[in-house]
Amino acid sequence: MKYVLFVGIFVYIFISTSVAAKIGIKQVGTYSSFILVVLFFLEIVKDTKGHLIKRFKEEFKIILAGLLIVFFKIFIGQAEQINHIIFFIIPIMLSVLLGLQNSLNRKIIRYLILSFFTLECFLAIYERLFLTNVFPYVEDSDGIFMEDWGFRSTAFLGHPLANALCLSVIMGFITISSLKLMNKLFFLILGLIALLCFNARAAIIMWFFLLIIYVVHILKDKNTSTTTSFLLLSIFCTFSYLIYTAVVDYGLGGRIIKSKINDGSAQARFDVFNAFSYISDIDFWMGNSTNYISVMKKLGAEGVENSYIVLIIYYGLPITVLLFFLYYYYVRRFLKLFSLFDKVIIISSFIIVGSANNGLVSFAPWGFFVLSAYCFPFFKKELVLENRKRGIF
């Protein structure tokens, strides 16, 4: 069964909308999530005494809320809009499946995540070098994602911002993981280069700050030797210089230097608060996802660049508030054993970066958060046992 789970996770992370379009798959959600959904329901059938519900209370509250929202949408005549609801439930089902795995299985899944991360980064770099999108964003008519300030890689996950947020999530957990320092630096530097290829300004700026914080944190650690400190500073300074040269002389991450602070993209994040002027009072309270396109056009933007406003557009204010609290308690459960430093890294790399656009409404970043939260920090046996005693996993 565990091998089926590995296959399911592999398909889930690699078969995105853009990859599916390239290889001729139309119902991408069905193909990418089918194995995980089947495994989840098999676990439900086997759980005759209800232990799963007791152990994974936060997950089942979210799933129950999702099912109630489905029935509510059908009741008010919005049955065609339930796809958004179904696919944000999938990462939560994955959370239950991962919570049942032992540390060895989680370690194997971690290798899957790191393999995806590495391939994703190198694909982004390849696309930027040759100015071609291997798996173009399906909404981009000419197959090449260009802006007035330059080319943007699309890698496996389609939209550059979606790629950037998912990479940022993984980078956050790599930073706080038990990986060796040199391995961490390799992945973090590779990830930052990929973020520059995606031209994701919020993620780039955030990770420059987080890398500085991380380096200072390591240097202040009493267990860090003088040799390690010198090596770390040398790598950081050399990398900073090379990145500066690449940005200034070769246009990598063009949005950082070629666009104004308050350009159209940044302005869209302020104008988005006018979204409620374009929807009816009933839609504000009950939600209607068909408003998304019309609101986007009236704002004159390429998207409604705020996750929380998108949630209100989709589900209405009361349901959005409910989802906020459900996900708050779900995320808090993972952060219980983290140090303050670890919490800052995770919240910054996921929640803050995701809040800069509508990424938190997509299921992919939540999927990578779930995968990373279970499979990076907790490999030591004593930590696994402590987590289970405290009802975290």
Short mmCIF file of C-alpha atoms in Angstrom, two decimals:
data_model
loop_
_atom_site.label_atom_id
_atom_site.label_comp_id
_atom_site.label_asym_id
_atom_site.label_seq_id
_atom_site.Cartn_x
_atom_site.Cartn_y
_atom_site.Cartn_z
CA MET A 1 0.00 0.00 0.00
CA LYS A 2 2.83 2.42 0.79
CA TYR A 3 4.14 2.10 -2.78
CA VAL A 4 0.72 3.06 -4.09
CA LEU A 5 0.89 6.14 -1.85
CA PHE A 6 4.31 7.04 -3.27
CA VAL A 7 2.95 6.76 -6.80
CA GLY A 8 -0.09 8.82 -5.82
CA ILE A 9 2.08 11.59 -4.39
CA PHE A 10 4.36 11.53 -7.45
CA VAL A 11 1.38 11.94 -9.78
CA TYR A 12 -0.16 14.59 -7.51
CA ILE A 13 2.89 16.87 -7.52
CA PHE A 14 3.96 16.42 -11.14
CA ILE A 15 0.65 16.29 -13.08
CA SER A 16 -0.37 19.94 -12.95
CA THR A 17 -2.81 21.68 -15.26
CA SER A 18 -0.06 22.84 -17.61
CA VAL A 19 1.73 19.46 -17.67
CA ALA A 20 -1.60 17.69 -18.28
CA ALA A 21 -2.41 20.02 -21.17
CA LYS A 22 0.96 19.25 -22.75
CA ILE A 23 0.52 15.46 -22.57
CA GLY A 24 -3.15 15.45 -23.57
CA ILE A 25 -4.91 14.92 -20.23
CA LYS A 26 -8.13 16.94 -19.92
CA GLN A 27 -9.52 16.06 -16.47
CA VAL A 28 -6.31 16.91 -14.62
CA GLY A 29 -7.87 16.95 -11.14
CA THR A 30 -9.27 13.45 -11.57
CA TYR A 31 -5.96 12.04 -12.77
CA SER A 32 -3.68 13.81 -10.30
CA SER A 33 -5.77 13.19 -7.17
CA PHE A 34 -7.54 9.89 -7.89
CA ILE A 35 -5.05 7.60 -6.13
CA LEU A 36 -4.92 9.76 -3.00
CA VAL A 37 -8.72 10.01 -2.76
CA VAL A 38 -9.10 6.22 -3.11
CA LEU A 39 -6.45 5.59 -0.43
CA PHE A 40 -8.16 8.07 1.90
CA PHE A 41 -11.54 6.34 1.59
CA LEU A 42 -9.92 2.93 2.08
CA GLU A 43 -8.55 4.23 5.39
CA ILE A 44 -12.03 5.48 6.31
CA VAL A 45 -13.54 2.06 5.56
CA LYS A 46 -10.89 0.30 7.67
CA ASP A 47 -11.40 2.69 10.59
CA THR A 48 -14.46 0.99 12.11
CA LYS A 49 -13.86 2.48 15.59
CA GLY A 50 -13.50 6.11 14.53
CA HIS A 51 -9.86 6.51 15.62
CA LEU A 52 -9.04 8.64 12.57
CA ILE A 53 -11.57 11.32 13.48
CA LYS A 54 -10.20 11.55 17.03
CA ARG A 55 -6.60 11.69 15.84
CA PHE A 56 -7.11 14.12 12.97
CA LYS A 57 -9.77 16.42 14.39
CA GLU A 58 -8.65 19.51 12.47
CA GLU A 59 -8.59 17.68 9.15
CA PHE A 60 -12.06 16.23 9.53
CA LYS A 61 -13.49 19.58 10.59
CA ILE A 62 -12.20 21.08 7.34
CA ILE A 63 -13.49 18.14 5.29
CA LEU A 64 -16.90 18.41 6.97
CA ALA A 65 -16.96 22.15 6.29
CA GLY A 66 -16.07 21.47 2.67
CA LEU A 67 -18.91 18.97 2.27
CA LEU A 68 -21.38 21.38 3.88
CA ILE A 69 -20.23 24.12 1.50
CA VAL A 70 -20.78 21.73 -1.44
CA PHE A 71 -24.37 21.08 -0.34
CA PHE A 72 -24.89 24.79 0.29
CA LYS A 73 -23.63 25.69 -3.20
CA ILE A 74 -25.91 23.08 -4.76
CA PHE A 75 -28.84 24.36 -2.68
CA ILE A 76 -28.41 27.97 -3.88
CA GLY A 77 -28.00 26.89 -7.49
CA GLN A 78 -24.21 27.14 -7.81
CA ALA A 79 -23.46 23.45 -8.35
CA GLU A 80 -21.09 24.25 -11.21
CA GLN A 81 -18.81 26.08 -8.76
CA ILE A 82 -17.97 23.18 -6.43
CA ASN A 83 -14.66 22.32 -8.15
CA HIS A 84 -12.89 24.95 -6.04
CA ILE A 85 -14.21 23.30 -2.87
CA ILE A 86 -13.40 19.73 -3.84
CA PHE A 87 -9.80 20.46 -4.67
CA PHE A 88 -8.95 22.34 -1.49
CA ILE A 89 -10.16 19.25 0.39
CA ILE A 90 -7.61 17.01 -1.38
CA PRO A 91 -4.55 18.36 0.52
CA ILE A 92 -6.42 17.73 3.78
CA MET A 93 -7.08 14.12 2.76
CA LEU A 94 -3.37 13.87 1.98
CA SER A 95 -2.67 15.21 5.48
CA VAL A 96 -4.53 12.26 7.02
CA LEU A 97 -2.67 9.76 4.83
CA LEU A 98 0.73 11.26 5.70
CA GLY A 99 -0.11 11.34 9.39
CA LEU A 100 -0.44 7.54 9.29
CA GLN A 101 3.03 6.99 7.81
CA ASN A 102 6.11 6.00 9.78
CA SER A 103 9.34 8.02 9.70
CA LEU A 104 10.89 5.81 6.97
CA ASN A 105 7.98 6.36 4.60
CA ARG A 106 8.07 10.07 5.29
CA LYS A 107 11.77 10.11 4.52
CA ILE A 108 11.10 8.50 1.13
CA ILE A 109 8.40 11.10 0.46
CA ARG A 110 10.91 13.79 1.41
CA TYR A 111 13.17 12.50 -1.37
CA LEU A 112 10.21 12.79 -3.76
CA ILE A 113 9.69 16.41 -2.68
CA LEU A 114 13.38 17.25 -3.04
CA SER A 115 13.45 15.56 -6.46
CA PHE A 116 10.49 17.66 -7.57
CA PHE A 117 12.12 20.78 -6.10
CA THR A 118 15.40 20.15 -7.94
CA LEU A 119 13.74 19.38 -11.29
CA GLU A 120 11.41 22.36 -10.90
CA CYS A 121 14.34 24.71 -10.29
CA PHE A 122 16.45 23.40 -13.15
CA LEU A 123 13.47 23.51 -15.51
CA ALA A 124 12.84 27.16 -14.53
CA ILE A 125 16.52 27.97 -15.17
CA TYR A 126 16.48 26.13 -18.50
CA GLU A 127 13.36 28.04 -19.61
CA ARG A 128 14.94 31.36 -18.65
CA LEU A 129 18.20 30.58 -20.47
CA PHE A 130 16.45 29.59 -23.70
CA LEU A 131 13.41 31.88 -23.32
CA THR A 132 10.91 29.09 -23.85
CA ASN A 133 8.20 27.58 -21.66
CA VAL A 134 8.31 23.79 -21.76
CA PHE A 135 4.90 23.52 -20.08
CA PRO A 136 3.34 26.90 -20.90
CA TYR A 137 0.69 28.41 -18.71
CA VAL A 138 -2.53 27.23 -20.37
CA GLU A 139 -4.19 30.66 -20.16
CA ASP A 140 -1.31 32.21 -22.08
CA SER A 141 -2.37 32.20 -25.72
CA ASP A 142 1.03 32.36 -27.41
CA GLY A 143 2.67 29.76 -25.17
CA ILE A 144 5.37 32.13 -23.88
CA PHE A 145 4.89 34.04 -20.63
CA MET A 146 6.20 37.54 -21.33
CA GLU A 147 5.67 40.86 -19.60
CA ASP A 148 6.85 44.31 -20.60
CA TRP A 149 9.88 43.82 -18.35
CA GLY A 150 10.80 40.33 -19.56
CA PHE A 151 10.33 36.58 -19.76
CA ARG A 152 8.93 34.45 -16.91
CA SER A 153 9.51 30.74 -16.44
CA THR A 154 6.45 28.54 -15.88
CA ALA A 155 8.16 25.20 -15.02
CA PHE A 156 5.79 22.40 -13.91
CA LEU A 157 3.07 24.37 -12.13
CA GLY A 158 1.96 26.82 -14.82
CA HIS A 159 1.62 30.34 -13.48
CA PRO A 160 4.95 31.83 -12.29
CA LEU A 161 3.45 32.95 -8.97
CA ALA A 162 2.09 29.46 -8.27
CA ASN A 163 5.53 27.99 -8.90
CA ALA A 164 7.18 30.62 -6.73
CA LEU A 165 4.85 30.07 -3.77
CA CYS A 166 5.22 26.27 -3.86
CA LEU A 167 9.01 26.57 -4.05
CA SER A 168 8.96 29.12 -1.23
CA VAL A 169 7.00 26.70 0.98
CA ILE A 170 9.52 23.90 0.39
CA MET A 171 12.44 26.28 0.94
CA GLY A 172 10.98 27.28 4.29
CA PHE A 173 10.90 23.70 5.51
CA ILE A 174 14.35 22.97 4.06
CA THR A 175 15.67 25.87 6.13
CA ILE A 176 14.37 24.46 9.43
CA SER A 177 15.00 20.80 8.59
CA SER A 178 17.74 18.48 9.84
CA LEU A 179 19.55 18.54 6.48
CA LYS A 180 23.26 19.28 6.59
CA LEU A 181 24.21 22.94 6.23
CA MET A 182 25.86 22.56 2.81
CA ASN A 183 22.84 20.66 1.49
CA LYS A 184 20.53 23.38 2.77
CA LEU A 185 22.60 26.09 1.11
CA PHE A 186 22.58 24.21 -2.18
CA PHE A 187 18.79 23.91 -2.22
CA LEU A 188 18.20 27.46 -0.96
CA ILE A 189 20.53 29.04 -3.53
CA LEU A 190 19.02 26.90 -6.30
CA GLY A 191 15.55 27.90 -5.13
CA LEU A 192 16.35 31.61 -5.07
CA ILE A 193 17.72 31.45 -8.62
CA ALA A 194 14.48 29.76 -9.70
CA LEU A 195 12.43 32.49 -7.96
CA LEU A 196 14.35 35.05 -10.02
CA CYS A 197 13.46 33.08 -13.17
CA PHE A 198 9.78 33.24 -12.17
CA ASN A 199 10.13 37.00 -11.58
CA ALA A 200 8.04 36.63 -8.42
CA ARG A 201 8.89 39.88 -6.69
CA ALA A 202 7.30 39.24 -3.28
CA ALA A 203 8.92 35.80 -2.97
CA ILE A 204 12.31 37.12 -4.12
CA ILE A 205 12.36 40.01 -1.65
CA MET A 206 11.12 37.80 1.18
CA TRP A 207 13.80 35.19 0.56
CA PHE A 208 16.62 37.73 0.42
CA PHE A 209 15.57 38.81 3.92
CA LEU A 210 15.08 35.23 5.13
CA LEU A 211 18.50 34.17 3.86
CA ILE A 212 20.10 37.07 5.72
CA ILE A 213 18.19 36.11 8.87
CA TYR A 214 19.23 32.47 8.43
CA VAL A 215 22.91 33.31 7.96
CA VAL A 216 22.90 35.55 11.04
CA HIS A 217 21.12 32.80 12.99
CA ILE A 218 23.80 30.25 12.07
CA LEU A 219 26.67 32.64 12.83
CA LYS A 220 25.23 33.42 16.28
CA ASP A 221 24.84 29.72 17.11
CA LYS A 222 27.45 28.71 19.72
CA ASN A 223 27.81 25.32 18.05
CA THR A 224 28.92 26.87 14.75
CA SER A 225 32.69 26.53 14.33
CA THR A 226 34.94 29.33 13.08
CA THR A 227 35.66 27.37 9.91
CA THR A 228 31.96 26.90 9.20
CA SER A 229 31.28 30.60 9.86
CA PHE A 230 34.03 31.65 7.47
CA LEU A 231 32.84 29.22 4.79
CA LEU A 232 29.22 30.33 5.21
CA LEU A 233 30.10 34.02 4.93
CA SER A 234 32.28 33.35 1.87
CA ILE A 235 29.49 31.45 0.12
CA PHE A 236 26.90 34.06 1.03
CA CYS A 237 29.01 37.02 -0.15
CA THR A 238 30.04 35.26 -3.38
CA PHE A 239 26.47 34.23 -4.13
CA SER A 240 25.17 37.74 -3.38
CA TYR A 241 27.66 39.25 -5.80
CA LEU A 242 26.84 36.76 -8.55
CA ILE A 243 23.10 37.32 -8.12
CA TYR A 244 23.59 41.10 -8.17
CA THR A 245 25.56 40.79 -11.41
CA ALA A 246 22.95 38.51 -12.96
CA VAL A 247 20.13 40.89 -12.01
CA VAL A 248 21.83 44.13 -13.08
CA ASP A 249 23.77 42.97 -16.16
CA TYR A 250 21.62 40.14 -17.51
CA GLY A 251 18.09 41.07 -16.42
CA LEU A 252 17.45 38.02 -14.23
CA GLY A 253 14.50 38.85 -11.97
CA GLY A 254 13.75 41.89 -14.11
CA ARG A 255 10.85 43.11 -11.96
CA ILE A 256 13.21 44.01 -9.12
CA ILE A 257 15.06 46.73 -11.03
CA LYS A 258 13.05 47.39 -14.20
CA SER A 259 9.68 48.13 -12.66
CA LYS A 260 8.66 50.91 -10.32
CA ILE A 261 7.75 50.19 -6.71
CA ASN A 262 4.19 51.21 -7.43
CA ASP A 263 3.89 49.69 -10.92
CA GLY A 264 0.73 48.13 -12.32
CA SER A 265 1.24 44.85 -10.50
CA ALA A 266 1.85 46.50 -7.14
CA GLN A 267 -1.01 48.95 -7.70
CA ALA A 268 -3.34 46.01 -8.42
CA ARG A 269 -2.74 44.79 -4.86
CA PHE A 270 -4.15 48.09 -3.56
CA ASP A 271 -6.93 48.41 -6.12
CA VAL A 272 -8.13 44.90 -5.24
CA PHE A 273 -9.93 46.32 -2.20
CA ASN A 274 -12.35 47.93 -4.63
CA ALA A 275 -13.51 44.44 -5.63
CA PHE A 276 -16.53 44.58 -3.34
CA SER A 277 -17.83 47.57 -5.28
CA TYR A 278 -18.42 45.24 -8.22
CA ILE A 279 -20.41 42.47 -6.52
CA SER A 280 -23.91 42.47 -5.08
CA ASP A 281 -24.67 42.38 -1.36
CA ILE A 282 -26.09 38.86 -1.65
CA ASP A 283 -22.90 37.62 -3.36
CA PHE A 284 -20.80 39.32 -0.68
CA TRP A 285 -22.54 37.23 1.99
CA MET A 286 -23.12 33.97 0.05
CA GLY A 287 -20.32 33.99 -2.52
CA ASN A 288 -20.36 33.44 -6.26
CA SER A 289 -17.15 32.42 -8.01
CA THR A 290 -18.51 33.48 -11.41
CA ASN A 291 -17.87 37.05 -10.25
CA TYR A 292 -14.12 36.49 -10.31
CA ILE A 293 -13.58 37.16 -14.03
CA SER A 294 -15.84 40.21 -14.12
CA VAL A 295 -14.20 41.70 -11.00
CA MET A 296 -10.77 41.04 -12.47
CA LYS A 297 -11.69 42.85 -15.70
CA LYS A 298 -13.22 45.81 -13.87
CA LEU A 299 -10.06 46.12 -11.77
CA GLY A 300 -8.03 46.09 -15.00
CA ALA A 301 -5.73 43.40 -13.59
CA GLU A 302 -4.55 39.93 -14.59
CA GLY A 303 -6.04 38.51 -11.41
CA VAL A 304 -7.65 39.40 -8.09
CA GLU A 305 -4.35 39.65 -6.22
CA ASN A 306 -5.51 38.92 -2.68
CA SER A 307 -6.25 35.45 -1.32
CA TYR A 308 -8.69 36.64 1.34
CA ILE A 309 -10.75 38.75 -1.06
CA VAL A 310 -10.87 35.84 -3.51
CA LEU A 311 -12.21 33.61 -0.72
CA ILE A 312 -14.99 36.12 -0.04
CA ILE A 313 -15.80 36.29 -3.76
CA TYR A 314 -15.95 32.47 -3.93
CA TYR A 315 -17.68 31.62 -0.65
CA GLY A 316 -19.00 34.81 0.98
CA LEU A 317 -17.85 36.49 4.18
CA PRO A 318 -19.32 34.06 6.82
CA ILE A 319 -17.80 30.95 5.19
CA THR A 320 -14.49 32.77 4.67
CA VAL A 321 -14.32 33.57 8.39
CA LEU A 322 -15.12 29.93 9.22
CA LEU A 323 -12.39 28.67 6.86
CA PHE A 324 -9.90 31.14 8.32
CA PHE A 325 -10.36 29.75 11.83
CA LEU A 326 -10.35 26.12 10.68
CA TYR A 327 -7.10 26.55 8.78
CA TYR A 328 -5.61 28.64 11.59
CA TYR A 329 -6.01 25.77 14.06
CA TYR A 330 -4.80 23.28 11.46
CA VAL A 331 -1.58 25.21 10.75
CA ARG A 332 -1.07 25.99 14.44
CA ARG A 333 -0.96 22.27 15.20
CA PHE A 334 2.15 21.89 13.04
CA LEU A 335 3.84 24.92 14.55
CA LYS A 336 3.43 23.85 18.19
CA LEU A 337 6.86 22.30 18.54
CA PHE A 338 8.70 24.84 16.41
CA SER A 339 11.00 27.48 17.85
CA LEU A 340 10.22 31.15 17.27
CA PHE A 341 12.85 31.23 14.52
CA ASP A 342 11.26 28.24 12.76
CA LYS A 343 7.80 29.78 13.01
CA VAL A 344 9.03 33.04 11.46
CA ILE A 345 10.55 31.12 8.55
CA ILE A 346 7.43 29.03 7.86
CA ILE A 347 4.90 31.85 8.27
CA SER A 348 7.00 34.21 6.12
CA SER A 349 7.71 31.72 3.33
CA PHE A 350 4.12 30.45 3.10
CA ILE A 351 1.48 32.73 4.61
CA ILE A 352 3.09 36.12 3.94
CA VAL A 353 4.30 35.27 0.42
CA GLY A 354 0.93 33.67 -0.34
CA SER A 355 -0.91 36.73 0.95
CA ALA A 356 0.83 38.88 -1.66
CA ASN A 357 -1.37 37.31 -4.36
CA ASN A 358 -4.20 34.78 -4.58
CA GLY A 359 -1.93 31.76 -4.05
CA LEU A 360 -3.46 30.67 -0.73
CA VAL A 361 -6.74 29.89 -2.51
CA SER A 362 -5.05 27.29 -4.75
CA PHE A 363 -4.73 23.69 -3.64
CA ALA A 364 -1.12 23.21 -4.87
CA PRO A 365 0.60 25.40 -2.20
CA TRP A 366 -1.46 23.72 0.53
CA GLY A 367 -0.48 20.34 -0.88
CA PHE A 368 3.21 21.22 -0.67
CA PHE A 369 2.74 22.68 2.80
CA VAL A 370 1.19 19.39 3.99
CA LEU A 371 3.89 17.29 2.32
CA SER A 372 6.71 19.42 3.71
CA ALA A 373 5.25 19.80 7.21
CA TYR A 374 5.04 16.04 7.65
CA CYS A 375 8.21 14.99 5.87
CA PHE A 376 10.94 17.51 6.74
CA PRO A 377 11.24 18.42 10.43
CA PHE A 378 10.34 15.24 12.31
CA PHE A 379 12.67 12.38 11.50
CA LYS A 380 14.16 11.69 14.92
CA LYS A 381 12.30 8.87 16.61
CA GLU A 382 11.92 10.71 19.91
CA LEU A 383 10.35 13.70 18.15
CA VAL A 384 7.90 11.48 16.29
CA LEU A 385 6.83 9.83 19.57
CA GLU A 386 6.55 13.19 21.32
CA ASN A 387 4.40 14.57 18.50
CA ARG A 388 2.04 11.60 18.63
CA LYS A 389 1.69 11.82 22.40
CA ARG A 390 0.72 15.44 22.07
CA GLY A 391 -1.81 14.62 19.36
CA ILE A 392 0.02 16.56 16.63
CA PHE A 393 0.55 13.68 14.22
#
